[in-house]
Short mmCIF file of C-alpha atoms in Angstrom, two decimals:
data_model
loop_
_atom_site.label_atom_id
_atom_site.label_comp_id
_atom_site.label_asym_id
_atom_site.label_seq_id
_atom_site.Cartn_x
_atom_site.Cartn_y
_atom_site.Cartn_z
CA UNK V 1030 9.77 12.31 18.41
CA UNK V 1031 11.02 11.28 14.98
CA UNK V 1032 8.76 8.32 14.02
CA UNK V 1033 5.57 6.57 15.02
CA UNK V 1034 5.45 2.95 13.85
CA UNK V 1035 1.93 1.54 13.40
CA UNK V 1036 1.35 -2.21 13.12
CA UNK V 1037 -2.23 -3.35 12.36
CA UNK V 1038 -2.89 -6.88 13.58
CA UNK V 1039 -5.53 -9.50 12.90
CA UNK V 1040 -4.93 -13.05 14.10
CA UNK V 1041 -1.18 -12.84 13.66
CA UNK V 1042 -0.17 -15.22 16.45
CA UNK V 1043 2.39 -17.00 14.29
CA UNK V 1044 4.41 -13.92 13.41
CA UNK V 1045 3.38 -10.81 15.40
CA UNK V 1046 5.99 -11.21 18.16
CA UNK V 1047 8.85 -11.51 15.66
CA UNK V 1048 7.51 -8.50 13.77
CA UNK V 1049 7.36 -6.37 16.92
CA UNK V 1050 10.79 -7.52 18.08
CA UNK V 1051 12.29 -6.55 14.73
CA UNK V 1052 10.95 -3.03 15.29
CA UNK V 1053 12.32 -2.80 18.83
CA UNK V 1054 15.73 -3.83 17.44
CA UNK V 1055 16.03 -0.77 15.16
CA UNK V 1056 19.22 1.31 15.12
CA UNK V 1057 17.05 4.44 15.11
CA UNK V 1058 15.60 4.52 18.61
CA UNK V 1059 13.62 7.78 18.58
CA UNK V 1060 10.25 6.19 17.83
CA UNK V 1061 7.05 4.98 19.44
CA UNK V 1062 5.16 1.83 18.50
CA UNK V 1063 1.38 1.57 18.19
CA UNK V 1064 -0.23 -1.83 17.59
CA UNK V 1065 -3.86 -1.76 16.47
CA UNK V 1066 -5.64 -5.07 17.00
CA UNK V 1067 -8.64 -5.58 14.76
CA UNK V 1068 -10.66 -8.09 16.75
CA UNK V 1069 -8.16 -10.95 16.89
CA UNK V 1070 -9.49 -14.25 18.21
CA UNK V 1071 -6.14 -16.04 18.46
CA UNK V 1072 -3.14 -15.65 20.77
CA UNK V 1073 -1.86 -12.55 18.96
CA UNK V 1074 -3.97 -10.27 21.15
CA UNK V 1075 -2.26 -11.71 24.24
CA UNK V 1076 1.09 -11.19 22.53
CA UNK V 1077 0.22 -7.55 21.84
CA UNK V 1078 -0.93 -7.07 25.44
CA UNK V 1079 2.31 -8.52 26.78
CA UNK V 1080 4.19 -5.37 25.70
CA UNK V 1081 1.90 -3.01 27.64
CA UNK V 1082 3.86 -0.96 30.14
CA UNK V 1083 6.89 -0.75 27.92
CA UNK V 1084 7.96 2.84 27.23
CA UNK V 1085 6.81 4.12 23.86
CA UNK V 1086 4.24 1.36 23.35
CA UNK V 1087 0.49 1.75 22.83
CA UNK V 1088 -2.10 -0.94 22.10
CA UNK V 1089 -5.47 -0.12 20.55
CA UNK V 1090 -8.04 -2.91 20.75
CA UNK V 1091 -10.96 -3.00 18.34
CA UNK V 1092 -13.71 -5.49 19.03
CA UNK V 1093 -14.07 -6.37 15.37
CA UNK V 1094 -12.22 -6.18 12.07
CA UNK V 1095 -12.64 -2.55 11.07
CA UNK V 1096 -10.38 -2.85 8.02
CA UNK V 1097 -6.77 -1.92 7.33
CA UNK V 1098 -7.48 1.75 6.54
CA UNK V 1099 -9.49 2.40 9.69
CA UNK V 1100 -6.94 0.63 11.86
CA UNK V 1101 -3.93 2.54 10.58
CA UNK V 1102 -5.88 5.82 10.74
CA UNK V 1103 -6.44 5.17 14.44
CA UNK V 1104 -2.70 4.87 14.89
CA UNK V 1105 -1.95 7.93 12.78
CA UNK V 1106 -4.35 10.07 14.78
CA UNK V 1107 -2.47 9.18 17.98
CA UNK V 1108 0.96 9.55 16.37
CA UNK V 1109 3.42 11.96 17.95
CA UNK V 1110 6.15 11.37 15.37
CA UNK V 1111 7.28 13.63 12.56
CA UNK V 1112 6.88 10.56 10.36
CA UNK V 1113 4.51 7.60 10.47
CA UNK V 1114 5.80 4.17 9.43
CA UNK V 1115 3.25 1.48 8.61
CA UNK V 1116 4.42 -2.08 9.05
CA UNK V 1117 2.58 -5.33 8.40
CA UNK V 1118 2.29 -7.83 11.24
CA UNK V 1119 3.78 -10.51 8.94
CA UNK V 1120 6.87 -8.47 8.06
CA UNK V 1121 10.29 -8.48 9.74
CA UNK V 1122 12.64 -5.51 9.46
CA UNK V 1123 16.39 -5.34 9.13
CA UNK V 1124 17.88 -3.34 12.06
CA UNK V 1125 18.60 -0.25 9.91
CA UNK V 1126 15.21 -0.35 8.13
CA UNK V 1127 13.72 2.64 9.92
CA UNK V 1128 16.94 4.67 9.91
CA UNK V 1129 17.24 4.29 6.13
CA UNK V 1130 13.59 5.20 5.54
CA UNK V 1131 14.00 8.42 7.50
CA UNK V 1132 17.26 9.29 5.74
CA UNK V 1133 15.53 8.88 2.37
CA UNK V 1134 12.61 11.09 3.43
CA UNK V 1135 14.84 13.84 4.77
CA UNK V 1136 16.64 14.20 1.45
CA UNK V 1137 13.76 16.33 0.14
CA UNK V 1138 10.88 18.03 2.02
CA UNK V 1139 8.59 17.29 -0.96
CA UNK V 1140 8.87 13.55 -0.33
CA UNK V 1141 5.59 12.23 1.03
CA UNK V 1142 6.12 8.47 1.20
CA UNK V 1143 9.12 6.15 1.18
CA UNK V 1144 8.66 2.55 0.07
CA UNK V 1145 10.81 -0.29 1.42
CA UNK V 1146 12.38 -3.18 -0.43
CA UNK V 1147 10.07 -5.95 0.71
CA UNK V 1148 11.57 -9.40 0.16
CA UNK V 1149 9.73 -12.71 0.21
CA UNK V 1150 10.33 -14.24 3.62
CA UNK V 1151 10.54 -17.82 2.37
CA UNK V 1152 12.27 -17.01 -0.96
CA UNK V 1153 14.81 -14.43 0.05
CA UNK V 1154 16.37 -14.09 -3.37
CA UNK V 1155 13.04 -12.71 -4.69
CA UNK V 1156 11.42 -9.33 -4.20
CA UNK V 1157 7.87 -9.02 -2.93
CA UNK V 1158 7.47 -5.28 -3.53
CA UNK V 1159 9.73 -2.41 -4.56
CA UNK V 1160 7.04 0.25 -4.85
CA UNK V 1161 3.70 0.11 -6.65
CA UNK V 1162 2.44 1.41 -9.98
CA UNK V 1163 -0.84 1.77 -11.87
CA UNK V 1164 -1.61 1.07 -15.54
CA UNK V 1165 -4.08 2.56 -18.01
CA UNK V 1166 -6.13 -0.61 -17.50
CA UNK V 1167 -6.65 0.30 -13.85
CA UNK V 1168 -4.37 -2.46 -12.58
CA UNK V 1169 -2.45 -1.58 -9.40
CA UNK V 1170 0.74 -3.67 -9.50
CA UNK V 1171 3.64 -4.53 -7.23
CA UNK V 1172 6.94 -3.51 -8.79
CA UNK V 1173 9.39 -6.41 -8.72
CA UNK V 1174 6.97 -9.05 -7.46
CA UNK V 1175 8.64 -12.45 -7.91
CA UNK V 1176 11.73 -10.99 -9.60
CA UNK V 1177 15.25 -11.09 -8.18
CA UNK V 1178 15.66 -8.64 -5.30
CA UNK V 1179 19.16 -7.90 -6.61
CA UNK V 1180 17.54 -6.00 -9.49
CA UNK V 1181 16.36 -3.30 -7.07
CA UNK V 1182 19.47 -1.61 -5.69
CA UNK V 1183 18.94 1.98 -6.84
CA UNK V 1184 16.71 4.57 -5.16
CA UNK V 1185 14.13 6.06 -7.49
CA UNK V 1186 10.79 7.80 -7.63
CA UNK V 1187 7.79 5.46 -7.71
CA UNK V 1188 4.09 6.02 -8.28
CA UNK V 1189 3.13 4.61 -4.89
CA UNK V 1190 4.64 3.28 -1.70
CA UNK V 1191 3.44 -0.10 -0.50
CA UNK V 1192 1.68 0.42 2.84
CA UNK V 1193 2.96 -2.91 4.14
CA UNK V 1194 6.29 -1.25 4.99
CA UNK V 1195 6.34 2.46 4.24
CA UNK V 1196 7.16 5.79 5.83
CA UNK V 1197 4.83 8.80 5.47
CA UNK V 1198 5.48 12.45 6.33
CA UNK V 1199 2.91 13.33 8.97
CA UNK V 1200 2.59 17.00 7.95
CA UNK V 1201 1.53 15.96 4.44
CA UNK V 1202 -0.96 13.46 5.83
CA UNK V 1203 -2.42 16.34 7.83
CA UNK V 1204 -2.71 18.33 4.60
CA UNK V 1205 -4.09 15.77 2.13
CA UNK V 1206 -6.01 13.52 4.50
CA UNK V 1207 -5.61 10.03 5.89
CA UNK V 1208 -6.33 6.64 4.34
CA UNK V 1209 -9.76 6.33 2.73
CA UNK V 1210 -11.76 3.94 4.88
CA UNK V 1211 -14.02 3.00 1.94
CA UNK V 1212 -10.96 1.04 0.80
CA UNK V 1213 -11.43 -1.59 3.51
CA UNK V 1214 -8.29 -3.46 2.42
CA UNK V 1215 -6.11 -3.36 -0.71
CA UNK V 1216 -5.46 -0.32 -2.94
CA UNK V 1217 -5.73 2.09 0.02
CA UNK V 1218 -1.96 2.72 -0.10
CA UNK V 1219 -2.06 3.39 -3.84
CA UNK V 1220 -4.99 5.75 -3.32
CA UNK V 1221 -3.16 7.88 -0.77
CA UNK V 1222 0.05 7.90 -2.81
CA UNK V 1223 -1.93 8.94 -5.91
CA UNK V 1224 -3.40 11.79 -3.85
CA UNK V 1225 0.11 12.83 -2.87
CA UNK V 1226 1.18 12.81 -6.53
CA UNK V 1227 -1.80 14.99 -7.45
CA UNK V 1228 -0.73 17.56 -4.86
CA UNK V 1229 2.80 17.60 -6.30
CA UNK V 1230 4.52 15.52 -3.64
CA UNK V 1231 6.90 12.62 -4.30
CA UNK V 1232 6.88 8.94 -3.42
CA UNK V 1233 10.26 7.23 -3.52
CA UNK V 1234 11.78 3.77 -3.21
CA UNK V 1235 14.60 3.14 -0.72
CA UNK V 1236 16.47 -0.10 -1.55
CA UNK V 1237 18.45 -0.09 1.70
CA UNK V 1238 15.27 -0.17 3.82
CA UNK V 1239 14.85 -3.93 3.71
CA UNK V 1240 12.31 -6.20 5.34
CA UNK V 1241 11.03 -9.72 4.83
CA UNK V 1242 7.35 -10.36 4.21
CA UNK V 1243 5.36 -13.58 4.51
CA UNK V 1244 2.84 -12.30 1.91
CA UNK V 1245 -0.88 -12.67 2.50
CA UNK V 1246 -0.56 -14.18 5.98
CA UNK V 1247 -3.40 -12.12 7.46
CA UNK V 1248 -5.93 -12.41 4.61
CA UNK V 1249 -4.91 -15.91 3.53
CA UNK V 1250 -4.51 -14.60 -0.02
CA UNK V 1251 -1.07 -15.19 -1.46
CA UNK V 1252 -2.77 -14.87 -4.82
CA UNK V 1253 -6.57 -14.65 -4.57
CA UNK V 1254 -9.45 -15.84 -2.43
CA UNK V 1255 -13.10 -14.68 -2.18
CA UNK V 1256 -12.27 -11.83 0.23
CA UNK V 1257 -9.46 -10.44 -1.90
CA UNK V 1258 -11.56 -10.87 -5.05
CA UNK V 1259 -14.35 -8.72 -3.61
CA UNK V 1260 -11.87 -6.08 -2.46
CA UNK V 1261 -10.13 -6.06 -5.85
CA UNK V 1262 -13.43 -5.83 -7.71
CA UNK V 1263 -14.54 -2.83 -5.67
CA UNK V 1264 -11.34 -0.90 -5.10
CA UNK V 1265 -9.94 -1.21 -8.62
CA UNK V 1266 -12.99 0.79 -9.73
CA UNK V 1267 -12.96 3.30 -6.88
CA UNK V 1268 -9.23 4.06 -7.30
CA UNK V 1269 -9.23 5.74 -10.74
CA UNK V 1270 -12.71 7.23 -10.42
CA UNK V 1271 -11.74 8.95 -7.19
CA UNK V 1272 -8.32 10.23 -8.22
CA UNK V 1273 -8.76 11.17 -11.88
CA UNK V 1274 -10.27 14.57 -12.71
CA UNK V 1275 -13.50 14.02 -14.67
CA UNK V 1276 -12.06 14.74 -18.12
CA UNK V 1277 -9.07 12.48 -17.42
CA UNK V 1278 -11.43 9.71 -16.31
CA UNK V 1279 -13.56 10.03 -19.46
CA UNK V 1280 -10.50 9.93 -21.73
CA UNK V 1281 -9.17 6.83 -19.96
CA UNK V 1282 -12.53 5.07 -19.68
CA UNK V 1283 -12.08 2.83 -22.77
CA UNK V 1284 -8.79 1.49 -21.36
CA UNK V 1285 -10.27 1.08 -17.90
CA UNK V 1286 -13.28 -0.77 -19.32
CA UNK V 1287 -10.93 -3.13 -21.16
CA UNK V 1288 -9.03 -3.72 -17.93
CA UNK V 1289 -12.20 -4.49 -16.00
CA UNK V 1290 -13.29 -6.92 -18.71
CA UNK V 1291 -9.93 -8.70 -18.59
CA UNK V 1292 -10.11 -8.90 -14.80
CA UNK V 1293 -13.66 -10.24 -14.90
CA UNK V 1294 -12.52 -13.03 -17.24
CA UNK V 1295 -9.44 -13.74 -15.09
CA UNK V 1296 -11.42 -13.97 -11.86
CA UNK V 1297 -14.04 -16.17 -13.53
CA UNK V 1298 -11.36 -18.56 -14.80
CA UNK V 1299 -9.92 -18.77 -11.28
CA UNK V 1300 -13.31 -19.57 -9.81
CA UNK V 1301 -13.91 -16.17 -8.18
CA UNK V 1302 -16.24 -14.62 -10.77
CA UNK V 1303 -19.18 -14.12 -8.35
CA UNK V 1304 -16.92 -12.54 -5.72
CA UNK V 1305 -15.46 -10.12 -8.26
CA UNK V 1306 -18.96 -9.24 -9.48
CA UNK V 1307 -19.99 -8.58 -5.88
CA UNK V 1308 -17.07 -6.16 -5.53
CA UNK V 1309 -18.14 -4.41 -8.72
CA UNK V 1310 -21.65 -3.94 -7.32
CA UNK V 1311 -20.26 -2.66 -4.03
CA UNK V 1312 -18.17 -0.09 -5.95
CA UNK V 1313 -21.26 1.34 -7.65
CA UNK V 1314 -22.91 1.77 -4.25
CA UNK V 1315 -19.77 3.31 -2.73
CA UNK V 1316 -19.09 5.88 -5.46
CA UNK V 1317 -21.53 8.50 -4.07
CA UNK V 1318 -19.73 8.31 -0.71
CA UNK V 1319 -16.24 8.85 -2.12
CA UNK V 1320 -14.40 11.94 -0.94
CA UNK V 1321 -13.17 12.84 -4.42
CA UNK V 1322 -10.40 15.47 -4.34
CA UNK V 1323 -11.44 18.76 -5.87
CA UNK V 1324 -9.92 19.64 -9.26
CA UNK V 1325 -7.28 22.34 -8.91
CA UNK V 1326 -5.95 24.09 -11.98
CA UNK V 1327 -2.58 24.61 -10.30
CA UNK V 1328 -2.27 20.82 -10.09
CA UNK V 1329 -2.64 20.40 -13.87
CA UNK V 1330 1.09 19.63 -14.40
CA UNK V 1331 0.80 16.88 -11.78
CA UNK V 1332 -2.28 15.37 -13.46
CA UNK V 1333 -0.40 15.34 -16.78
CA UNK V 1334 2.61 13.67 -15.18
CA UNK V 1335 0.32 11.01 -13.69
CA UNK V 1336 -1.14 10.37 -17.15
CA UNK V 1337 2.36 9.87 -18.54
CA UNK V 1338 3.09 7.41 -15.74
CA UNK V 1339 -0.09 5.45 -16.45
CA UNK V 1340 0.95 5.06 -20.09
CA UNK V 1341 4.57 4.17 -19.32
CA UNK V 1342 3.58 1.75 -16.59
CA UNK V 1343 1.22 -0.08 -18.94
CA UNK V 1344 4.29 -1.02 -20.97
CA UNK V 1345 6.12 -1.87 -17.73
CA UNK V 1346 3.29 -4.28 -16.87
CA UNK V 1347 3.35 -5.90 -20.31
CA UNK V 1348 7.11 -6.40 -20.02
CA UNK V 1349 6.64 -7.90 -16.55
CA UNK V 1350 4.00 -10.38 -17.77
CA UNK V 1351 6.32 -11.45 -20.59
CA UNK V 1352 9.16 -11.96 -18.10
CA UNK V 1353 7.00 -14.11 -15.86
CA UNK V 1354 5.61 -16.12 -18.78
CA UNK V 1355 9.18 -16.91 -19.85
CA UNK V 1356 10.21 -17.82 -16.31
CA UNK V 1357 12.60 -14.89 -16.02
CA UNK V 1358 13.34 -13.66 -12.53
#
């Protein structure tokens, strides 16, 4: 089997059926679909159950919300495909989405993850995500968010694939490990892509793999809310600490500290200061439980390349903020 598609679901009654149907309509037909329900209390669980008995379909039912990472890991562990595609329950794929993702991955056996061109469902001239990147300040950012989708027509290497609509090579997942379940939600896709970079694998952007995304439908956080603020506060600290070798972390600590200070001010101004502080406290408690990858001297060139990306992407972020402040799309 070529691909296993995994859709995590939590109370997605308004959009899950359309999401699933967009997957069944793919031009590439050699795939199975696994839906993982995370304790839904609305009609979406009944929708997911309605597909039972269809060939190539599996439903996993969790009695509670176990988090994005745990849910997709359940699907990955059952996956029979050469590749695993993660797809949000509030996203809707073009018919050739999966075919184009696979074609991009098969161009190079060193490619770990392929990121889609995610387009805002209700503003279809604007991109939602064209791959993710990380700055020296510890900010994990969506490339192209709110900018014209027409800007993103060329395939390229990216720091991270967005797990909302991405393809992963299963053999590399078996090698480097699955999604870190300490990252309950948010940043878990950047974490696993960073791990792939550290091992010398590539993450790429495929502009022809297009889908439309409602944005924040499951968490209710188009921008921020208390839940997302806690997750951001915790995971933005865990991400660099886990993935940077100790010396690299020490050298970058002044920039990271500045970034955390800026975020604390931003969250306070938006009324979510206590939630962000709670996330910070949770990070300190979680650090001892992190499965920090062991430093490998042979990976030194990859660590250096990551450091170059962090520097370059800090300037990318500054340019992006200037564009948005000036109303440029």
